[in-house]
mmCIF file of C-alpha atoms and ligand atoms in Angstrom:
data_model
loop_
_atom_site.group_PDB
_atom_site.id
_atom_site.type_symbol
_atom_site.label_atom_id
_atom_site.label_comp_id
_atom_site.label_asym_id
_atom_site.label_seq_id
_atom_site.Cartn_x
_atom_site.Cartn_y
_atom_site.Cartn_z
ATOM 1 C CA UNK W 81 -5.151 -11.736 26.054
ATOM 2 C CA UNK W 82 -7.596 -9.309 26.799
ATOM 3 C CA UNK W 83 -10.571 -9.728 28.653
ATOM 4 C CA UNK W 84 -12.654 -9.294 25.244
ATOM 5 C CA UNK W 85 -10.821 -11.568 23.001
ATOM 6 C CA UNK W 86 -13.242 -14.005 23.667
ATOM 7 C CA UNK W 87 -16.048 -12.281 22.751
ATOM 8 C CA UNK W 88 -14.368 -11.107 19.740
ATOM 9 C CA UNK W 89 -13.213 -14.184 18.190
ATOM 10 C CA UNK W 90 -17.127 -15.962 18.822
ATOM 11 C CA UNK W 91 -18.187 -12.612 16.792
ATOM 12 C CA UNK W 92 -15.450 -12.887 14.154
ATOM 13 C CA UNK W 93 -16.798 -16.619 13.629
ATOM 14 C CA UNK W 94 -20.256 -15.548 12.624
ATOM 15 C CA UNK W 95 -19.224 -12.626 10.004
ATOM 16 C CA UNK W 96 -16.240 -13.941 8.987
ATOM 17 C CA UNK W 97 -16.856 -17.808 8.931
ATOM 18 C CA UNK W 98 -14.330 -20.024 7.554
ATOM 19 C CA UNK W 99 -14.575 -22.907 4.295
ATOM 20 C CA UNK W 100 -16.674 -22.750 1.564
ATOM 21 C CA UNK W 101 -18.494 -19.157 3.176
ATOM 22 C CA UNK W 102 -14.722 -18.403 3.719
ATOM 23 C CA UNK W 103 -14.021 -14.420 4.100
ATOM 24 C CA UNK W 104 -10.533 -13.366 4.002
ATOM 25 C CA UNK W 105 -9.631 -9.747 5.268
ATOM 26 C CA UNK W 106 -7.141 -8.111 3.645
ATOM 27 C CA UNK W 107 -4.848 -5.247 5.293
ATOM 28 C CA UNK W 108 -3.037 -2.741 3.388
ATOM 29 C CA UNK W 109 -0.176 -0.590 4.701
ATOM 30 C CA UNK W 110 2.225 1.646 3.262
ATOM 31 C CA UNK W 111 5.002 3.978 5.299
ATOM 32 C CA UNK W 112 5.694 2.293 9.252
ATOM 33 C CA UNK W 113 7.490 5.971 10.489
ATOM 34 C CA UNK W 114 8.903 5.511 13.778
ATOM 35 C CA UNK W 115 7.477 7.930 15.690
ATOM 36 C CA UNK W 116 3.989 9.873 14.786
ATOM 37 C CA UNK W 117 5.423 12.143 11.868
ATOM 38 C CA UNK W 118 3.088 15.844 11.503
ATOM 39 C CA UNK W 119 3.449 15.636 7.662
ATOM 40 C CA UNK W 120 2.197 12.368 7.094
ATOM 41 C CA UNK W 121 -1.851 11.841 6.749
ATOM 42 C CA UNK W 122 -3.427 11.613 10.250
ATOM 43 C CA UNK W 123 -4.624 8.141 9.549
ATOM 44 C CA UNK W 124 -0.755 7.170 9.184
ATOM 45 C CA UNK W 125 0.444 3.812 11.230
ATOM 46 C CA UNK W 126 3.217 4.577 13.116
ATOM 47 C CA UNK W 127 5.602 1.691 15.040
ATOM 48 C CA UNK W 128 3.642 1.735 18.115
ATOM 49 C CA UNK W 129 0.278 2.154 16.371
ATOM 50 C CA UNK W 130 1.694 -0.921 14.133
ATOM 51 C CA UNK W 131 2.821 -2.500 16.718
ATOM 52 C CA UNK W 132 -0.753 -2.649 18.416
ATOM 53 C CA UNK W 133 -1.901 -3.494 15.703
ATOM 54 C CA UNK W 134 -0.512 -7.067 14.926
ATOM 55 C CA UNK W 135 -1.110 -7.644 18.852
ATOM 56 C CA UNK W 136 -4.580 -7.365 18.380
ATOM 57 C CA UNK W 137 -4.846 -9.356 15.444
ATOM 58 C CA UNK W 138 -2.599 -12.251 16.272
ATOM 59 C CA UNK W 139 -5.227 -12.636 19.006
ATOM 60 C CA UNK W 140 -8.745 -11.967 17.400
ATOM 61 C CA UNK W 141 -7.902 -13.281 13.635
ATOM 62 C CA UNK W 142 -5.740 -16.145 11.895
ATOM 63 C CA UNK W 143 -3.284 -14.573 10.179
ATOM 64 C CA UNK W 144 -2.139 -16.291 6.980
ATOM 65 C CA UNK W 145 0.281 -15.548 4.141
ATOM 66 C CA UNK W 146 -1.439 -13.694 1.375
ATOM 67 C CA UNK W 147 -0.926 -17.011 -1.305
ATOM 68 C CA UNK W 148 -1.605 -19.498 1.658
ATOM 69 C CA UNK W 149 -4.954 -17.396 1.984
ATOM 70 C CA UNK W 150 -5.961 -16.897 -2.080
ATOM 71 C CA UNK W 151 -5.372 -20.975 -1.976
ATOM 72 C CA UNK W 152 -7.573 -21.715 0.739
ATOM 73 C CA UNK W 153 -9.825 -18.925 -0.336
ATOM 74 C CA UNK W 154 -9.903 -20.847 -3.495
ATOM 75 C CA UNK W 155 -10.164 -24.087 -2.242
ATOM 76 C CA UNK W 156 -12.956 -23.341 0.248
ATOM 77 C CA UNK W 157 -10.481 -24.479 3.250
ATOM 78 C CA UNK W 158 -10.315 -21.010 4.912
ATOM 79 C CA UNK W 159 -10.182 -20.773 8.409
ATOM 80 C CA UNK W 160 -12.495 -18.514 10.135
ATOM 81 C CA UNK W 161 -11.731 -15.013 10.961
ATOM 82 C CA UNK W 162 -8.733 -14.748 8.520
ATOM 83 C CA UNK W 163 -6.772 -12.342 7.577
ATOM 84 C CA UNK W 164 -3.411 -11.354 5.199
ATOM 85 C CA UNK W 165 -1.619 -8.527 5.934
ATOM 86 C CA UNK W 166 0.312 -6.195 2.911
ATOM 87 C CA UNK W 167 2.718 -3.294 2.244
ATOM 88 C CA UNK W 168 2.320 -1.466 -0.907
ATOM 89 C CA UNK W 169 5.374 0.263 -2.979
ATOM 90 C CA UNK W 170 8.707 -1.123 -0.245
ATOM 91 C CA UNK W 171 9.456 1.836 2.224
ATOM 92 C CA UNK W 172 12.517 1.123 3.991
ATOM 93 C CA UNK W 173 10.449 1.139 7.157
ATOM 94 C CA UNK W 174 8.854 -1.995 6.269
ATOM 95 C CA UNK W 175 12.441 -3.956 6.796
ATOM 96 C CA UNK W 176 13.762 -1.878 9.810
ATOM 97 C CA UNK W 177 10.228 -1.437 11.602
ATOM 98 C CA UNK W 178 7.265 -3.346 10.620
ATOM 99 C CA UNK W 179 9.405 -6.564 9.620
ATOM 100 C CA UNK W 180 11.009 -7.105 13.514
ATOM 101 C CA UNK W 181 7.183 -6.716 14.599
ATOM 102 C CA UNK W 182 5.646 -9.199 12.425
ATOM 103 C CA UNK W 183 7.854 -12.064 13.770
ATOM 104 C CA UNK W 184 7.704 -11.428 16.888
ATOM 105 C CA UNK W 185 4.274 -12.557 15.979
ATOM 106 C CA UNK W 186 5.321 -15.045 14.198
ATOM 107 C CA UNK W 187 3.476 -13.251 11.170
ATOM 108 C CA UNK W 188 4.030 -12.991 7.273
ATOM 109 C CA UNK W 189 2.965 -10.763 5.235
ATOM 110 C CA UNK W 190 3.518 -9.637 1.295
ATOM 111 C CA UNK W 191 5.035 -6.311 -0.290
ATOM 112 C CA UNK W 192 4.568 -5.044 -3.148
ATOM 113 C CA UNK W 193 7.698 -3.378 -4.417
ATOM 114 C CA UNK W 194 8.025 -0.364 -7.334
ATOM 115 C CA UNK W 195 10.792 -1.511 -8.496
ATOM 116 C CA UNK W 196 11.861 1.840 -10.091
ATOM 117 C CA UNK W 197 11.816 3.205 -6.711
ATOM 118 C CA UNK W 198 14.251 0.954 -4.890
ATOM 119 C CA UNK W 199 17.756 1.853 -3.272
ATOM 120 C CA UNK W 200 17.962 5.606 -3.900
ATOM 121 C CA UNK W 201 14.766 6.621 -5.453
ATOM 122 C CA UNK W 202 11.452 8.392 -4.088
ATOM 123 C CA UNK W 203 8.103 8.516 -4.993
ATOM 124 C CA UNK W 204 6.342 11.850 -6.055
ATOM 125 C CA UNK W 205 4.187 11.825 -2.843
ATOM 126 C CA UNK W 206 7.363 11.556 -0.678
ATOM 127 C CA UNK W 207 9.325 14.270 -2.858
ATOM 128 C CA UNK W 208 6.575 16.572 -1.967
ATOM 129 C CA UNK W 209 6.718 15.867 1.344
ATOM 130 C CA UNK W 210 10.051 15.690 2.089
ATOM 131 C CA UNK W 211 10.760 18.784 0.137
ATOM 132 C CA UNK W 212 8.641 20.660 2.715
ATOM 133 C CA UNK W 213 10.203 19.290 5.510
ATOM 134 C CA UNK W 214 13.701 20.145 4.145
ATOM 135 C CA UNK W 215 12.244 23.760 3.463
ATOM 136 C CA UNK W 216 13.771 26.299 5.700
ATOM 137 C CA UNK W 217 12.129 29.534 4.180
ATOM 138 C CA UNK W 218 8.446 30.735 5.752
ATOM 139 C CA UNK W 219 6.687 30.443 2.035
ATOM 140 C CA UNK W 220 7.436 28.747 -1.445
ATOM 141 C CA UNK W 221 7.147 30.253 -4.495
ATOM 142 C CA UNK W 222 4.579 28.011 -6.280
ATOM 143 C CA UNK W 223 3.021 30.408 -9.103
ATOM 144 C CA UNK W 224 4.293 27.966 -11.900
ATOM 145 C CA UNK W 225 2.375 24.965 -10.616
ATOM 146 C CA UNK W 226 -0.680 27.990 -9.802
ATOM 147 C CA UNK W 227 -0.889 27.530 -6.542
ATOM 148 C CA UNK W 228 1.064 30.762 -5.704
ATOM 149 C CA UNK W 229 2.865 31.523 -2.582
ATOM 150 C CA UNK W 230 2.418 28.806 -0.073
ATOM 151 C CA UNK W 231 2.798 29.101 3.750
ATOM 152 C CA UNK W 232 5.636 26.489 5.040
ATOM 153 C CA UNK W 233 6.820 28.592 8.346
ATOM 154 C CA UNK W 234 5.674 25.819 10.403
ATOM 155 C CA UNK W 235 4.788 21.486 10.588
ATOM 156 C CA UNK W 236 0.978 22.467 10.026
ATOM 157 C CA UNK W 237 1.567 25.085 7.102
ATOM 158 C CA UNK W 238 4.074 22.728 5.735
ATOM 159 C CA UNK W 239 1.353 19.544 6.214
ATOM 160 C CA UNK W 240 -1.817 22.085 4.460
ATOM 161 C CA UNK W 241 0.595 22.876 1.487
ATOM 162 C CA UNK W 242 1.948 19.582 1.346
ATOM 163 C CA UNK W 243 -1.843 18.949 0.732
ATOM 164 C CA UNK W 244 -2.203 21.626 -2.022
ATOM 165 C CA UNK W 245 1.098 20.271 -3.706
ATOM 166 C CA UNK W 246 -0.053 16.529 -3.936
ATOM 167 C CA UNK W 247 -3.660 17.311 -5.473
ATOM 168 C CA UNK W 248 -1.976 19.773 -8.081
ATOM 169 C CA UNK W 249 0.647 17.356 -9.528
ATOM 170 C CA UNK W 250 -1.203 13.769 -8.553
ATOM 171 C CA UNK W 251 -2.784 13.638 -12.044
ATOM 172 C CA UNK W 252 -0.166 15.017 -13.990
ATOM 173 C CA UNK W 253 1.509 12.921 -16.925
ATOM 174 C CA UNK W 254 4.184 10.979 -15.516
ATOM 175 C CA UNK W 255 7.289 13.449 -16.792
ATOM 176 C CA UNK W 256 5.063 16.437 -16.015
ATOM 177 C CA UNK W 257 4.728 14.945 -12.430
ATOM 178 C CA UNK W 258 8.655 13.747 -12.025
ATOM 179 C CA UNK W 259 9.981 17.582 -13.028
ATOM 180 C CA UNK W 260 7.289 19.591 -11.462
ATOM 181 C CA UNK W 261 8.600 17.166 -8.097
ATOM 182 C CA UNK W 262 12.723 18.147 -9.391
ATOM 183 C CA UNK W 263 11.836 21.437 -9.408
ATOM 184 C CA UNK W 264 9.894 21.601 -6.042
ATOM 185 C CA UNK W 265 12.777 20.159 -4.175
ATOM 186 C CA UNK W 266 15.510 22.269 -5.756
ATOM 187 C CA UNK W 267 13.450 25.278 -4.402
ATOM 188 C CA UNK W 268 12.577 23.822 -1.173
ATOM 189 C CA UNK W 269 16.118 22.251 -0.252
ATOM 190 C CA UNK W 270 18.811 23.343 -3.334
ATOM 191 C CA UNK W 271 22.209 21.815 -2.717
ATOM 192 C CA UNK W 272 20.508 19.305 -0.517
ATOM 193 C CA UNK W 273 20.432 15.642 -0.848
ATOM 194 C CA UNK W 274 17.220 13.546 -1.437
ATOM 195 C CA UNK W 275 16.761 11.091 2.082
ATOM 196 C CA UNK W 276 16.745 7.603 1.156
ATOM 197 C CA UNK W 277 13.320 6.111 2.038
ATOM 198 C CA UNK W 278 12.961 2.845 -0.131
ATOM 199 C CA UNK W 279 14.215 -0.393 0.543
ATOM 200 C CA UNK W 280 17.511 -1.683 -1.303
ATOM 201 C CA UNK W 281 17.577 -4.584 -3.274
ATOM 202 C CA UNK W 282 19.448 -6.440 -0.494
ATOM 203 C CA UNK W 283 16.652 -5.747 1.931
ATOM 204 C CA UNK W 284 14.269 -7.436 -1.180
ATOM 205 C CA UNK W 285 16.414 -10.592 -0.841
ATOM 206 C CA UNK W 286 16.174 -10.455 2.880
ATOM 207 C CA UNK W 287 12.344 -10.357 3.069
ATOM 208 C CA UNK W 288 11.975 -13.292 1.100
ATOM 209 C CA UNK W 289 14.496 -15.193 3.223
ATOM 210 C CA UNK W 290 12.705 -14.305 6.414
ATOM 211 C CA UNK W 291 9.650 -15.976 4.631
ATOM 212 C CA UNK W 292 7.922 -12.987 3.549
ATOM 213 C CA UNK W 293 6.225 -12.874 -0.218
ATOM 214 C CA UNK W 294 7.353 -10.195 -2.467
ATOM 215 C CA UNK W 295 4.124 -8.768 -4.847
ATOM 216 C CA UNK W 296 4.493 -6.747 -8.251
ATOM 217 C CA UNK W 297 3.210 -3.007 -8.167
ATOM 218 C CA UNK W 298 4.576 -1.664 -11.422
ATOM 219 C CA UNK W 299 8.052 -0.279 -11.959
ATOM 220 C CA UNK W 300 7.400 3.799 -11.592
ATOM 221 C CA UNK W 301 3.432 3.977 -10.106
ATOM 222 C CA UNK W 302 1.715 5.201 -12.927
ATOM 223 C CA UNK W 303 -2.095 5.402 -12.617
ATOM 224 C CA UNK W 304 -2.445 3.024 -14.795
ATOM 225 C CA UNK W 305 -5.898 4.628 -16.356
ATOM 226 C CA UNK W 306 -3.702 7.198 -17.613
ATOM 227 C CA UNK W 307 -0.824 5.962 -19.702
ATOM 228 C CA UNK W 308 -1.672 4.146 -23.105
ATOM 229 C CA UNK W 309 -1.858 0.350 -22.704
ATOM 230 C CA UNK W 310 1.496 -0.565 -24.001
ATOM 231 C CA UNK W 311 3.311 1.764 -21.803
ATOM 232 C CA UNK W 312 0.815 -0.087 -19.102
ATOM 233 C CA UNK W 313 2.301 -3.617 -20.286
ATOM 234 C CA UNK W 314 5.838 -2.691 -20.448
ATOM 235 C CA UNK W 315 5.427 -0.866 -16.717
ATOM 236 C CA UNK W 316 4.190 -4.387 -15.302
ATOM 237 C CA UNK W 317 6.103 -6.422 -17.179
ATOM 238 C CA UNK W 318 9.780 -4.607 -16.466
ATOM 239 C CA UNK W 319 8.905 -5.159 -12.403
ATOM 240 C CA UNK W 320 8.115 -8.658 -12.644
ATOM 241 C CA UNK W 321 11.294 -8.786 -14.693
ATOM 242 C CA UNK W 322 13.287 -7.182 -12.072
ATOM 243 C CA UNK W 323 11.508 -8.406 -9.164
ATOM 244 C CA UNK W 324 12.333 -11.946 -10.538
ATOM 245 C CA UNK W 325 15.899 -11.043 -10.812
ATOM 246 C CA UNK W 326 16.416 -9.861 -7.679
ATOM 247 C CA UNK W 327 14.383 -12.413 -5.721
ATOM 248 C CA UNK W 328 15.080 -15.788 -7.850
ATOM 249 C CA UNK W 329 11.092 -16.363 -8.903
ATOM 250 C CA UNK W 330 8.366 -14.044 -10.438
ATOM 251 C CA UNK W 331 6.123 -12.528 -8.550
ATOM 252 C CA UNK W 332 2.775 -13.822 -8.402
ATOM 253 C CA UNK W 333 0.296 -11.664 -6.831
ATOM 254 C CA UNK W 334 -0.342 -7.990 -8.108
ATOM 255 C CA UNK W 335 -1.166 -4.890 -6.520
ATOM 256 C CA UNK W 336 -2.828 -2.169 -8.987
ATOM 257 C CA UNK W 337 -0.842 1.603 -7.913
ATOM 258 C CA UNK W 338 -3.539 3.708 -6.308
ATOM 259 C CA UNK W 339 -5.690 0.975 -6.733
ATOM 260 C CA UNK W 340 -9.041 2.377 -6.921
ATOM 261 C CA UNK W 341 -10.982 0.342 -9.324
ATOM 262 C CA UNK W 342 -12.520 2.293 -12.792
ATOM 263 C CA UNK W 343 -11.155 5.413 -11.595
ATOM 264 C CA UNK W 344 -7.241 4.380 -11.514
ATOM 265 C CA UNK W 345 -6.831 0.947 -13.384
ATOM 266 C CA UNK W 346 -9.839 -0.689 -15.897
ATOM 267 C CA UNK W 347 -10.754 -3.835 -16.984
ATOM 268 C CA UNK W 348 -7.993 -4.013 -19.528
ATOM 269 C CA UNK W 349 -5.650 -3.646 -16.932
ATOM 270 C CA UNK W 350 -6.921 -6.389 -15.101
ATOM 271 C CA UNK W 351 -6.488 -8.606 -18.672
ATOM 272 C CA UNK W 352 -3.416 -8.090 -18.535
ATOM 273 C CA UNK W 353 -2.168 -8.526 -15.055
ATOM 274 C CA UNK W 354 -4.030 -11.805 -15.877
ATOM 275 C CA UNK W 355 -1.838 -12.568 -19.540
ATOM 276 C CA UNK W 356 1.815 -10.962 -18.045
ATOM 277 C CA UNK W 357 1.376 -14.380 -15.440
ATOM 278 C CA UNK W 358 0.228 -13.158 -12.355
ATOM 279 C CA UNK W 359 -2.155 -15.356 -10.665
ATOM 280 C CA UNK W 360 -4.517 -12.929 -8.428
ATOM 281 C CA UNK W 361 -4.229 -9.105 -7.376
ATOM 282 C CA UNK W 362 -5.424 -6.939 -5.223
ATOM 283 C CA UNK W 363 -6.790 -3.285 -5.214
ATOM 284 C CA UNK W 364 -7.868 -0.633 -2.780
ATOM 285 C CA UNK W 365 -11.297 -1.286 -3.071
ATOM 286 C CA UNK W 366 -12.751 -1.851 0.118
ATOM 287 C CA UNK W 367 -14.253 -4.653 1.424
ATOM 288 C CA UNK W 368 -13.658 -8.806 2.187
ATOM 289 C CA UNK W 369 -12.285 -10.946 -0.215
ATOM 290 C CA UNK W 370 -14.932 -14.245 -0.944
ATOM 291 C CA UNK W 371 -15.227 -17.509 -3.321
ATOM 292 C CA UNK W 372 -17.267 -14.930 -5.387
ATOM 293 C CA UNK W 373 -14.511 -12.339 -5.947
ATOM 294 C CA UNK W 374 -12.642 -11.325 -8.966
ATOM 295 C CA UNK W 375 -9.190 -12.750 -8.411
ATOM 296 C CA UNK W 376 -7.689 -10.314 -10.047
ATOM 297 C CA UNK W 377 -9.132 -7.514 -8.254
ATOM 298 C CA UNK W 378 -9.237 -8.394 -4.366
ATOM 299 C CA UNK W 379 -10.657 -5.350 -2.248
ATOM 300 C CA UNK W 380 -8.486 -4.942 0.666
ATOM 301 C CA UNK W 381 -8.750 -2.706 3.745
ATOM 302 C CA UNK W 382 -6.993 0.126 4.925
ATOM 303 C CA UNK W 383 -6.743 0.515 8.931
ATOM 304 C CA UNK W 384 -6.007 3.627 10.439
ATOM 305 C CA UNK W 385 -7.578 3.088 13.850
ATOM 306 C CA UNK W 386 -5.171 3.296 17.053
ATOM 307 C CA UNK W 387 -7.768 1.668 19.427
ATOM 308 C CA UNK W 388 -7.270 -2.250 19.460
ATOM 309 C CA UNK W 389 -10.837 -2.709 20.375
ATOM 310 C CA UNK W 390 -12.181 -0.239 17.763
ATOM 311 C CA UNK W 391 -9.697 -1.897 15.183
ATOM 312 C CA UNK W 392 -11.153 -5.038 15.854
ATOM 313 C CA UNK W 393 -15.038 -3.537 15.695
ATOM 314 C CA UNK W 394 -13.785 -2.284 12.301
ATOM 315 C CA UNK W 395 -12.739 -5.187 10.622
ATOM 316 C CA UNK W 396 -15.363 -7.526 11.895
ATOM 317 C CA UNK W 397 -17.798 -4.388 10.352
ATOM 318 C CA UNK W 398 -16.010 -4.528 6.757
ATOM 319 C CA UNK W 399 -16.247 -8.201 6.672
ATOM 320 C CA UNK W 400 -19.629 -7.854 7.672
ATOM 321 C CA UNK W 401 -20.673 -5.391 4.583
ATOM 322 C CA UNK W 402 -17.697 -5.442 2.494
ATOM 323 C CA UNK W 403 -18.956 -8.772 0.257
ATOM 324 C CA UNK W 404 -19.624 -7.087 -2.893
ATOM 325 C CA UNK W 405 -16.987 -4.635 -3.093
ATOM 326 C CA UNK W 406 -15.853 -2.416 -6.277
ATOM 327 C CA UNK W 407 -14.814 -3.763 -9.770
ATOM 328 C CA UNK W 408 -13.903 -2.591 -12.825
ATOM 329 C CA UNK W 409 -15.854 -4.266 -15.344
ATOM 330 C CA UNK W 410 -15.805 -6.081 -18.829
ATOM 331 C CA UNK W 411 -17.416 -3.121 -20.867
ATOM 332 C CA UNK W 412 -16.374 -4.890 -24.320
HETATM 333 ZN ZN1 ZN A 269 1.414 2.182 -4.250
#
């Protein structure tokens, strides 16, 4: 324990109290690399920054299972200073990294899985990425996406393009997005194999028997504000589908891709999350989850600090002023 715990923990009482004035912190996380990786964001939360992480928090919060939490939340019952910790889309690195971690603490937490992305597949942000890491020439020729030739002779050219690449195609219809990404990689790294990133199904199967909860996040990632709102149902409803194949139950807690509320998903969405059976999700909002929030749209709470202390000082801030966080609202 460290010698501020104490102090911590009587400060985490009074701005993140527990029953009926319950707050409930939620963590997101995505990619757990290994080691610090120069192409990933500089906010990214590596093994040892993860691992620091959970060390921290199994001392200065009660950490509780995402649907143990929403229960409690729901029932008033909270304890102080709690917290749920989740993984959004199912990188590999979750299972071989993050997962040992956890129980060492004893901790669970819940992923939500793209389905569509599972085993062999990639998402667009890691086929950018990866493409320029593969890359072995000093430029790219990137005049068809209009961002012409683009400096990769080195990790920080390759992170800066990397940059470029992602705000270019982010937006992009789905099969716009998927070829413009085929087409990057067979120029970056032709011939070359795609690495395998995701989990695979078995790894799925052996979350849930270690305890952990698996969460629904849409089968290939669209933003959801920017498909029509049948291709919107069929996307949610073919990964709870699959998800419940693959796991032996449905999935009952959502997380909205991208997540930010009104810009990326609407109130529709959030209908029908709510009609396809879930029973809560979350979104990127930020801020603390409270008897007063929309169930379905639970702001959650990225950290990217590496300091324990200053991790702490952060959460105990966002519970602090995060009460009335982001929605998108009934406009019908
Ligand atoms: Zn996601």
């Amino acid at each position: 324990m460290t010698a501020v715990t104490p102090l911590f923990r009587a400060a985490g009482r009074l701005v993140s109290p527990g029953g009926t004035k319950g707050k409930l912190t939620i963590l997101t996380y995505h990619r757990v690399p290994p080691d610090i990786d120069p192409l990933l964001s500089s906010d990214q939360v590596n093994a040892q920054k993860f691992s620091k992480h959970m060390g921290i928090l199994a001392e200065c919060f009660n950490v509780l299972c995402l649907p143990e939490a929403l229960e409690r939340l729901a029932r008033g019952t909270l304890p102080s200073r709690a917290l749920s910790i989740t993984f959004d889309d199912g990188y590999r690195d979750n299972y071989t990294i993050a997962l040992p971690i956890l129980q060492s603490h004893g901790m669970k937490a819940t992923f939500f899985v793209c389905s569509g992305y599972l085993n062999d597949g990639l998402m667009f942000n890691d086929v950018i990425i990866e493409s320029l890491r593969a890359c072995q020439s000093t430029q790219l020729d990137l005049c068809w996406l209009g961002l012409g030739h683009l400096p990769v002779h080195d990790m920080t050219s390759k992170h800066v393009s990397a940059q470029k690449i992602l705000g270019a195609v982010k937006y992009l219809p789905f099969l716009e997005r998927e070829q413009a990404c085929a087409r990057l990689w067979q120029a970056a790294a032709p011939g070359k194999e795609l690495p395998r990133l995701m989990m695979t199904d078995d790894q799925i199967r052996q979350l849930v028997a270690h305890g952990m909860t698996i969460g629904g996040h849409t089968h290939t990632h669209p933003i959801l504000n920017r498909i029509d709102l049948d291709s919107a149902r069929q996307d949610i409803a073919h990964n709870r589908q699959l998800l419940a194949t693959l796991v032996g139950h449905e999935p009952l807690i959502f997380a909205y891709p991208n997540g930010r509320p009104v810009r990326d998903y609407g109130h529709e969405h959030v209908q029908l999350v709510m009609e396809l059976g879930y029973h809560a999700a979350v979104s990127t909002a930020w801020g603390v989850a409270t008897h007063s929030c929309d169930r379905y749209q639970l702001p959650r709470f990225a950290p990217w600090e590496g300091n324990p202390r200053r991790l702490v000082m952060q959460l105990l801030r966002n519970a602090m002023t995060g009460q009335h966080p982001l929605t998108a609202r009934n406009v019908g």
